[in-house]
Amino acid sequence: MNSTSSAQPTALLIAALGGEGGGALAEWLVDAATRAGLPVQATSVPGVAQRTGATSYYIEWLAAPAPAGAQPVFALMPVPGRVDILLASELLEATRMVERGFVSPERTLLITARHRVLTTAEKMAMGDGRFDSERLLATVQGLAQHCLALDLQALTARHRTVISAVLFGALAGSGRLPWPRAVSEAVIRDSGLGVEASLAGFAAAFDAAAAALPHAALPAPSTAAPAALSDPGLPSVLALAEARLTDYQNAAYAARYRARIAALQATLPASADPEAEAALSEAARHLALWMSYEDVIRVADLKTRRERFERVRAEAQAGPDDIVQIREHLKPGLDEIAAIAPRRLGQWLMQRAQRRQAAAPGPRGNGITLHTSSIRGFLTLRLLAALRPLRPHSLRFAEEDAAIETWLAALAHGLPLHAGFARQLAQLPRLRKGYSDTFVRGKVAYERVFDTCVAPRLINGHRPDDDAARALAQAITAALADPEHQALNHAIGAPPAAPRSGGGSGGGSGGSQPLVFHPRVSHGAGGPGASR
Amino acid sequence: MRAPRSTPSTSDAGQPASGRRPTCHPKRHNEETILERSFHEEIRALRLGAGEVFHGEGILAVTKALLQSGVSYVGGYQGAPVSHLLDVMVQARDEMATLGVHVEACTNEASAAAMLGASIMYPVRGAVTWKSIVGTNVASDALSNLSSPGVIGGALIIVGEDYGEGASVIQERTHAFAMKSSLWLMDPRPNLPTIVHCVEQAFELSEASHTPVILELRIRACHVRGSFVAKDNRQPAIGTHQLMAEPAPFNYEQLSHPPVTFGHEKHKGAVRLPAARRFIVERGLNELFDGPRQGLGLIVQGGLYNTLIRALQQFGLADACGVSQVPMLVLNVVYPLVPGQVEDFCRDKQSVLVVEEGQPEFIEQEIATLLRRAGIQTPLHGKDHLPMAGEYTAEVVLAGLAQWFDAEQLADLTAPAHALLADVASHRALAAQLLGQALPARPPNFCIGCPERPVFSALKLVQREIGAMHISTDIGCHALATFAPFSFGNSILGYGMSLASGAGVRSFQQRRPVAIMGDGGFWHNGLLSGVSSTLLNQGDGVLVIMKNGYTSATGTQDLVSTPDGAVRRQAEAASATDSELTIERTLQGMGVKWLRTVHNYRVGNVRDVLREAFTTPERGLKVVIAEGECQLERQRRIRPLRAAALKAGRRVQRTRYGVDDETCTGDHSCVRLSGCPTLTVKPSRDPLKTDPVASVDNGCVGCGLCGEVAQAAALCPSFWRADVITHPSGWERWRDRLRRRVISWMQT
């Protein structure tokens, strides 16, 4: 054992995404070790994983030249628990190596980029499918001997280089390379392309790692508590909401919001109940979003703002002398025209749209590419945005307003009865999002959940209980699980055979169902318009 | 290892600053360096002379070893992990010609294997390469007919044994083909000197026993980076530089045709096998490493040697230089075995463990037979302590050794190994506990801007309208549609087999099934096994051919339908594949009546054409050719063009997409219909919105899919397209100033 341990190779594992330059980093390391006269071997499994999939590279070297005539035998794959250094270009990939058991609390220096590159599975979720980064960080910190989680993405961007150069610098800065910094830099210099940027990134990461290392000694598994829910608190929600709704419609509309919240607030139990307050805060947040639903008028307004032009310019990384032409991919369907039309006309148009849809199924609308940064395109959108005063008379407004009233009535009824249930109910509007088909799908889900998990719990003298709250929470999760509503069907049963009114009349079932619980104050039609 | 470095490291380091970079997707072939990845450094390594030190990857070392062995011809079909061999040689074609070596990029493995037929009648050395097991399956007909008459010139098959982590094919063993066709199989220790030595010896073994030899290299061995002392390249006696005046005389004995095949079969066992065994012993191809623990013995495939040594080191039974206390017989030739060698190794031992990866345990069974015949009672172990299937990682071998030692009452040896295994288990458990749930997988994905992604977006839209249909998937980049967000595919039956595999299905489906095929698969096999068979049987189905111009998944190698260099230069930023009509003309010539070509990025058009194919009353094969040049190739071409134009101050327009986060509602339908790596989600800037909103990152190449999908699927109005014009013309500048002034005035 002694004879082997004295000359044990250093084992370095690189976890990366395909196409990030992990191979280049491995080559730099082999090249540097060779220049330093050290025996070294590297290998990899690129395969198809290079297509932005997870991949790894594995390198071993001896820290001293091999004795004459001796040929070290290097392994082609890491032994779990026996990796000396783990380099990762992304946080999830670092964690994956920990999950696989390669990292040891007795041995491993773990250097990882702090940022996330989200996986498809995380991105495609209908709500928020992102894995909790705090948990990832706690895991890599908890299981490595030393952990350096650095913002390598920022260093990469700042020096306009690639992450492999920055990782190389961080590794060199950790002091674990058995050759001087100059050798590493010479290797980069001789590699040809983008040398200055690579060297700058290398140097910045070198310093960052060297500065961070003394503080990296403490593993902290106890910090693994999940991130607390970020509840902004009712006052700040109200302030944000009023500003938003004034911007969306006018001050009177914001006042109407405040009145609605005040009415809800009045139903809160006298004794302080954090659960009920959280429900109210959540309801206030969703009410603000719901009352500022996105229609053609809103979209046209937002797209023509000065800040937006500047944001696009910045995101497109345009230089100060570059011309930026902005085009929109739009598909105004008949249903969306109907939505902003006056109620009667809108209903007539909507029926036409539905008949047409029944005759020829498929996505609605015709694609229009509008050149917003041209005068004609800009004017077109401004004209649409100028329809704002007419919005309260539109079909969509009437429908949304009715559905909001029903929801608020249910909330007002449920809040004093069971705060946990009310808190879930407050979140229910989360299902209503998107445009066109997506919007119809979300609305159908909302109505089905309302009809099965909300209304029956509140009518005929029923009182919602913990089970009701749990069932509602599960239904919301299920509705966001897949767009085909398979999970939702599993959770609350298949939909009724006859399809519900899709984009049709009357604000959906939440409004059209005869409910026995008493709706609170009912604003007459035209109320919001009159408040102008 | 300490010799001066005479070749700088190879290709990859050449592009550290170029951002996204295919790590193992070399581009072979000819003249236009501006268009393609260059193997300049690799070619230089192939020129090294005697005494110089080669540094590089295992597969390139094999390539060099072929030249040192005096090959006359080299062929093969690309595929990880051996693509590099052929890619480098094809690009070095001119140099190879000077040396007298012919290089052939075959259209499939069967044609590569058939090439070895040159060595049946002529004293010429030849080598071919492909990915195994799949390539060997395709080649097997030719291999049988090659091994029946045998060869007089050395014939070598280099296979990339694509097994274990990083593999993309089924885990079957090439070993079975060696046994059934009586081909010899080498599995060298994975270090460059041994690999190179085995390549050179393989030719001699082949000639000494008149039998083709297979040399198998696992993925990590192909990519292992090391060094060896080179020899001079050898010019073949017969080659492109030295033409034969006359063909070989007629000799029925050398034909794979009855009745002489019966004689061949006897010859294999009676003459060639003993000759091979003699050669293996004389040259010491298998290595015997003795050790003080005489009661034990390890017999290991050469390719697993390093892993076994690393596992033994955990018990303190081997040192850093591989000196083992347990005697080892390392089989660099795994088929045939040499009975005397195995018997001598096993005779006086108390227990022997065979470390053999893959199933079934051919070597262990053969050893058992040998020992039984010889009446040797040494207990034999292998798959009873080691798992039957799966990659033999260091951990697997370590656990197997521990179990073997425990069974042999050597528990004092196993304490450190058990401690390590327990530690690792507890670390995994702690990690699982801290994470709370399994980590999301990160399978490979279509590249940014890939032209195949829009076709699957369109297919998803069609499915919404007419319902799901049976989808026969194929091998190629498009197989990535089996992963999220598309999750498409009911079967994958092999390269170019998708249409053929739908023949049975379409007989009992109400909806027409669809077969997806790449142009690579089409030319590899699909044209014959799929198209002609469907036409012959008047089958009613839909075939989608991805015409991207190259065999992209293996490294964008050329096809017969690859647009030529002039067309590509002219196309600049546009797709270069739309004017290349070889596939269309071939299909028309064969009698396909319903044929449509669509440009992939027009998602709405692709959807309409697919819908028509599925719903038209017209019977027969309906072929949709989805045209869009491989984005890897396109980017490789336009990046330098753009950089040069920018530098010269010429007008450059680039396109970039983005999302207005204020109007994004966070449903992420766009992601589910695209899956583009640059289309991601980010926290909303709006504190009232808690769900993340969609966002396009700076990797965007402006392919336009997200915008097209937003329109075609009527998703949302949040996607914008920005055309950024650098060095605009004077007129553009004037117009822009006017527009900005007027708009700015209206914005106040």
mmCIF file of N, CA, C and O in Angstrom, chain A residues 144-190:
data_model
loop_
_atom_site.group_PDB
_atom_site.id
_atom_site.type_symbol
_atom_site.label_atom_id
_atom_site.label_comp_id
_atom_site.label_asym_id
_atom_site.label_seq_id
_atom_site.Cartn_x
_atom_site.Cartn_y
_atom_site.Cartn_z
ATOM 1 N N ALA A 144 -18.103 17.842 -0.849
ATOM 2 C CA ALA A 144 -16.720 17.993 -1.288
ATOM 3 C C ALA A 144 -15.854 18.350 -0.088
ATOM 4 O O ALA A 144 -16.351 18.885 0.906
ATOM 5 N N GLN A 145 -14.573 18.049 -0.191
ATOM 6 C CA GLN A 145 -13.681 18.469 0.886
ATOM 7 C C GLN A 145 -13.566 19.996 0.881
ATOM 8 O O GLN A 145 -13.691 20.650 1.893
ATOM 9 N N HIS A 146 -13.295 20.537 -0.303
ATOM 10 C CA HIS A 146 -13.313 21.981 -0.496
ATOM 11 C C HIS A 146 -14.172 22.252 -1.714
ATOM 12 O O HIS A 146 -14.098 21.525 -2.691
ATOM 13 N N CYS A 147 -14.961 23.285 -1.618
ATOM 14 C CA CYS A 147 -15.831 23.599 -2.753
ATOM 15 C C CYS A 147 -15.668 25.058 -3.160
ATOM 16 O O CYS A 147 -15.795 25.964 -2.334
ATOM 17 N N LEU A 148 -15.350 25.277 -4.407
ATOM 18 C CA LEU A 148 -15.309 26.637 -4.948
ATOM 19 C C LEU A 148 -16.416 26.748 -5.979
ATOM 20 O O LEU A 148 -16.308 26.212 -7.069
ATOM 21 N N ALA A 149 -17.491 27.401 -5.602
ATOM 22 C CA ALA A 149 -18.577 27.638 -6.560
ATOM 23 C C ALA A 149 -18.485 29.100 -6.979
ATOM 24 O O ALA A 149 -18.820 29.993 -6.215
ATOM 25 N N LEU A 150 -17.969 29.321 -8.168
ATOM 26 C CA LEU A 150 -17.642 30.682 -8.602
ATOM 27 C C LEU A 150 -18.534 31.105 -9.762
ATOM 28 O O LEU A 150 -19.030 30.261 -10.514
ATOM 29 N N ASP A 151 -18.692 32.392 -9.898
ATOM 30 C CA ASP A 151 -19.502 32.890 -11.008
ATOM 31 C C ASP A 151 -18.639 32.927 -12.273
ATOM 32 O O ASP A 151 -18.243 33.986 -12.748
ATOM 33 N N LEU A 152 -18.363 31.746 -12.790
ATOM 34 C CA LEU A 152 -17.466 31.657 -13.943
ATOM 35 C C LEU A 152 -18.143 32.173 -15.216
ATOM 36 O O LEU A 152 -17.476 32.614 -16.149
ATOM 37 N N GLN A 153 -19.464 32.102 -15.242
ATOM 38 C CA GLN A 153 -20.178 32.603 -16.422
ATOM 39 C C GLN A 153 -19.942 34.100 -16.588
ATOM 40 O O GLN A 153 -19.702 34.583 -17.696
ATOM 41 N N ALA A 154 -19.968 34.814 -15.470
ATOM 42 C CA ALA A 154 -19.749 36.261 -15.545
ATOM 43 C C ALA A 154 -18.321 36.552 -16.011
ATOM 44 O O ALA A 154 -18.104 37.434 -16.848
ATOM 45 N N LEU A 155 -17.363 35.783 -15.493
ATOM 46 C CA LEU A 155 -15.974 35.994 -15.916
ATOM 47 C C LEU A 155 -15.823 35.691 -17.404
ATOM 48 O O LEU A 155 -15.126 36.399 -18.133
ATOM 49 N N THR A 156 -16.497 34.641 -17.843
ATOM 50 C CA THR A 156 -16.437 34.268 -19.257
ATOM 51 C C THR A 156 -16.981 35.393 -20.129
ATOM 52 O O THR A 156 -16.389 35.774 -21.135
ATOM 53 N N ALA A 157 -18.131 35.934 -19.714
ATOM 54 C CA ALA A 157 -18.758 36.993 -20.505
ATOM 55 C C ALA A 157 -17.909 38.252 -20.473
ATOM 56 O O ALA A 157 -17.707 38.903 -21.498
ATOM 57 N N ARG A 158 -17.383 38.570 -19.289
ATOM 58 C CA ARG A 158 -16.643 39.817 -19.159
ATOM 59 C C ARG A 158 -15.422 39.816 -20.066
ATOM 60 O O ARG A 158 -15.068 40.825 -20.651
ATOM 61 N N HIS A 159 -14.790 38.670 -20.164
ATOM 62 C CA HIS A 159 -13.562 38.615 -20.964
ATOM 63 C C HIS A 159 -13.796 38.063 -22.357
ATOM 64 O O HIS A 159 -12.844 37.752 -23.066
ATOM 65 N N ARG A 160 -15.070 37.904 -22.691
ATOM 66 C CA ARG A 160 -15.446 37.440 -24.031
ATOM 67 C C ARG A 160 -14.646 36.222 -24.446
ATOM 68 O O ARG A 160 -14.080 36.142 -25.530
ATOM 69 N N THR A 161 -14.573 35.251 -23.534
ATOM 70 C CA THR A 161 -13.826 34.041 -23.849
ATOM 71 C C THR A 161 -14.740 32.837 -23.670
ATOM 72 O O THR A 161 -15.965 32.988 -23.717
ATOM 73 N N VAL A 162 -14.162 31.655 -23.535
ATOM 74 C CA VAL A 162 -14.954 30.441 -23.371
ATOM 75 C C VAL A 162 -14.743 29.931 -21.959
ATOM 76 O O VAL A 162 -13.728 30.217 -21.322
ATOM 77 N N ILE A 163 -15.704 29.125 -21.489
ATOM 78 C CA ILE A 163 -15.662 28.734 -20.087
ATOM 79 C C ILE A 163 -14.486 27.799 -19.801
ATOM 80 O O ILE A 163 -14.007 27.720 -18.684
ATOM 81 N N SER A 164 -13.995 27.132 -20.834
ATOM 82 C CA SER A 164 -12.872 26.223 -20.594
ATOM 83 C C SER A 164 -11.632 27.003 -20.137
ATOM 84 O O SER A 164 -10.903 26.552 -19.249
ATOM 85 N N ALA A 165 -11.409 28.177 -20.710
ATOM 86 C CA ALA A 165 -10.251 28.979 -20.308
ATOM 87 C C ALA A 165 -10.405 29.448 -18.865
ATOM 88 O O ALA A 165 -9.447 29.476 -18.091
ATOM 89 N N VAL A 166 -11.631 29.801 -18.513
ATOM 90 C CA VAL A 166 -11.900 30.298 -17.166
ATOM 91 C C VAL A 166 -11.762 29.167 -16.141
ATOM 92 O O VAL A 166 -11.198 29.346 -15.062
ATOM 93 N N LEU A 167 -12.265 27.993 -16.489
ATOM 94 C CA LEU A 167 -12.120 26.835 -15.605
ATOM 95 C C LEU A 167 -10.639 26.513 -15.388
ATOM 96 O O LEU A 167 -10.214 26.176 -14.282
ATOM 97 N N PHE A 168 -9.888 26.586 -16.451
ATOM 98 C CA PHE A 168 -8.446 26.319 -16.387
ATOM 99 C C PHE A 168 -7.803 27.290 -15.392
ATOM 100 O O PHE A 168 -7.012 26.903 -14.515
ATOM 101 N N GLY A 169 -8.199 28.565 -15.488
ATOM 102 C CA GLY A 169 -7.656 29.570 -14.586
ATOM 103 C C GLY A 169 -8.020 29.296 -13.132
ATOM 104 O O GLY A 169 -7.179 29.411 -12.232
ATOM 105 N N ALA A 170 -9.291 28.896 -12.917
ATOM 106 C CA ALA A 170 -9.722 28.612 -11.548
ATOM 107 C C ALA A 170 -8.943 27.436 -10.976
ATOM 108 O O ALA A 170 -8.539 27.440 -9.808
ATOM 109 N N LEU A 171 -8.708 26.435 -11.816
ATOM 110 C CA LEU A 171 -7.951 25.262 -11.363
ATOM 111 C C LEU A 171 -6.522 25.669 -11.012
ATOM 112 O O LEU A 171 -5.992 25.294 -9.960
ATOM 113 N N ALA A 172 -5.921 26.472 -11.879
ATOM 114 C CA ALA A 172 -4.554 26.906 -11.608
ATOM 115 C C ALA A 172 -4.521 27.757 -10.339
ATOM 116 O O ALA A 172 -3.613 27.624 -9.503
ATOM 117 N N GLY A 173 -5.548 28.598 -10.157
ATOM 118 C CA GLY A 173 -5.606 29.463 -8.988
ATOM 119 C C GLY A 173 -5.788 28.695 -7.693
ATOM 120 O O GLY A 173 -5.469 29.199 -6.615
ATOM 121 N N SER A 174 -6.314 27.491 -7.787
ATOM 122 C CA SER A 174 -6.504 26.679 -6.582
ATOM 123 C C SER A 174 -5.181 26.130 -6.060
ATOM 124 O O SER A 174 -5.133 25.562 -4.975
ATOM 125 N N GLY A 175 -4.147 26.259 -6.855
ATOM 126 C CA GLY A 175 -2.832 25.804 -6.402
ATOM 127 C C GLY A 175 -2.632 24.302 -6.482
ATOM 128 O O GLY A 175 -1.670 23.769 -5.936
ATOM 129 N N ARG A 176 -3.516 23.601 -7.176
ATOM 130 C CA ARG A 176 -3.399 22.145 -7.192
ATOM 131 C C ARG A 176 -2.675 21.615 -8.426
ATOM 132 O O ARG A 176 -2.545 20.404 -8.591
ATOM 133 N N LEU A 177 -2.255 22.489 -9.308
ATOM 134 C CA LEU A 177 -1.519 22.000 -10.477
ATOM 135 C C LEU A 177 -0.034 21.905 -10.139
ATOM 136 O O LEU A 177 0.527 22.838 -9.571
ATOM 137 N N PRO A 178 0.596 20.788 -10.495
ATOM 138 C CA PRO A 178 1.998 20.601 -10.121
ATOM 139 C C PRO A 178 2.962 21.276 -11.095
ATOM 140 O O PRO A 178 4.104 20.834 -11.216
ATOM 141 N N TRP A 179 2.495 22.279 -11.800
ATOM 142 C CA TRP A 179 3.399 23.028 -12.660
ATOM 143 C C TRP A 179 3.086 24.518 -12.491
ATOM 144 O O TRP A 179 1.994 24.881 -12.069
ATOM 145 N N PRO A 180 4.047 25.374 -12.794
ATOM 146 C CA PRO A 180 3.842 26.803 -12.568
ATOM 147 C C PRO A 180 2.811 27.402 -13.522
ATOM 148 O O PRO A 180 2.541 26.860 -14.598
ATOM 149 N N ARG A 181 2.266 28.522 -13.082
ATOM 150 C CA ARG A 181 1.244 29.215 -13.861
ATOM 151 C C ARG A 181 1.727 29.511 -15.284
ATOM 152 O O ARG A 181 0.958 29.423 -16.248
ATOM 153 N N ALA A 182 3.004 29.824 -15.383
ATOM 154 C CA ALA A 182 3.527 30.211 -16.696
ATOM 155 C C ALA A 182 3.369 29.083 -17.718
ATOM 156 O O ALA A 182 3.153 29.334 -18.912
ATOM 157 N N VAL A 183 3.469 27.844 -17.259
ATOM 158 C CA VAL A 183 3.324 26.717 -18.191
ATOM 159 C C VAL A 183 1.899 26.682 -18.741
ATOM 160 O O VAL A 183 1.677 26.530 -19.949
ATOM 161 N N SER A 184 0.928 26.850 -17.850
ATOM 162 C CA SER A 184 -0.472 26.840 -18.295
ATOM 163 C C SER A 184 -0.710 27.965 -19.298
ATOM 164 O O SER A 184 -1.375 27.785 -20.324
ATOM 165 N N GLU A 185 -0.160 29.127 -18.986
ATOM 166 C CA GLU A 185 -0.388 30.266 -19.879
ATOM 167 C C GLU A 185 0.316 30.071 -21.223
ATOM 168 O O GLU A 185 -0.202 30.460 -22.263
ATOM 169 N N ALA A 186 1.460 29.433 -21.175
ATOM 170 C CA ALA A 186 2.171 29.174 -22.434
ATOM 171 C C ALA A 186 1.359 28.222 -23.317
ATOM 172 O O ALA A 186 1.306 28.375 -24.542
ATOM 173 N N VAL A 187 0.729 27.258 -22.676
ATOM 174 C CA VAL A 187 -0.093 26.299 -23.433
ATOM 175 C C VAL A 187 -1.236 27.023 -24.125
ATOM 176 O O VAL A 187 -1.527 26.795 -25.301
ATOM 177 N N ILE A 188 -1.878 27.933 -23.371
ATOM 178 C CA ILE A 188 -2.982 28.692 -23.980
ATOM 179 C C ILE A 188 -2.447 29.539 -25.133
ATOM 180 O O ILE A 188 -3.032 29.605 -26.215
ATOM 181 N N ARG A 189 -1.295 30.159 -24.885
ATOM 182 C CA ARG A 189 -0.736 31.064 -25.887
ATOM 183 C C ARG A 189 -0.447 30.309 -27.191
ATOM 184 O O ARG A 189 -0.666 30.823 -28.280
ATOM 185 N N ASP A 190 0.005 29.080 -27.046
ATOM 186 C CA ASP A 190 0.379 28.316 -28.238
ATOM 187 C C ASP A 190 -0.810 27.662 -28.925
ATOM 188 O O ASP A 190 -0.651 27.008 -29.953
#
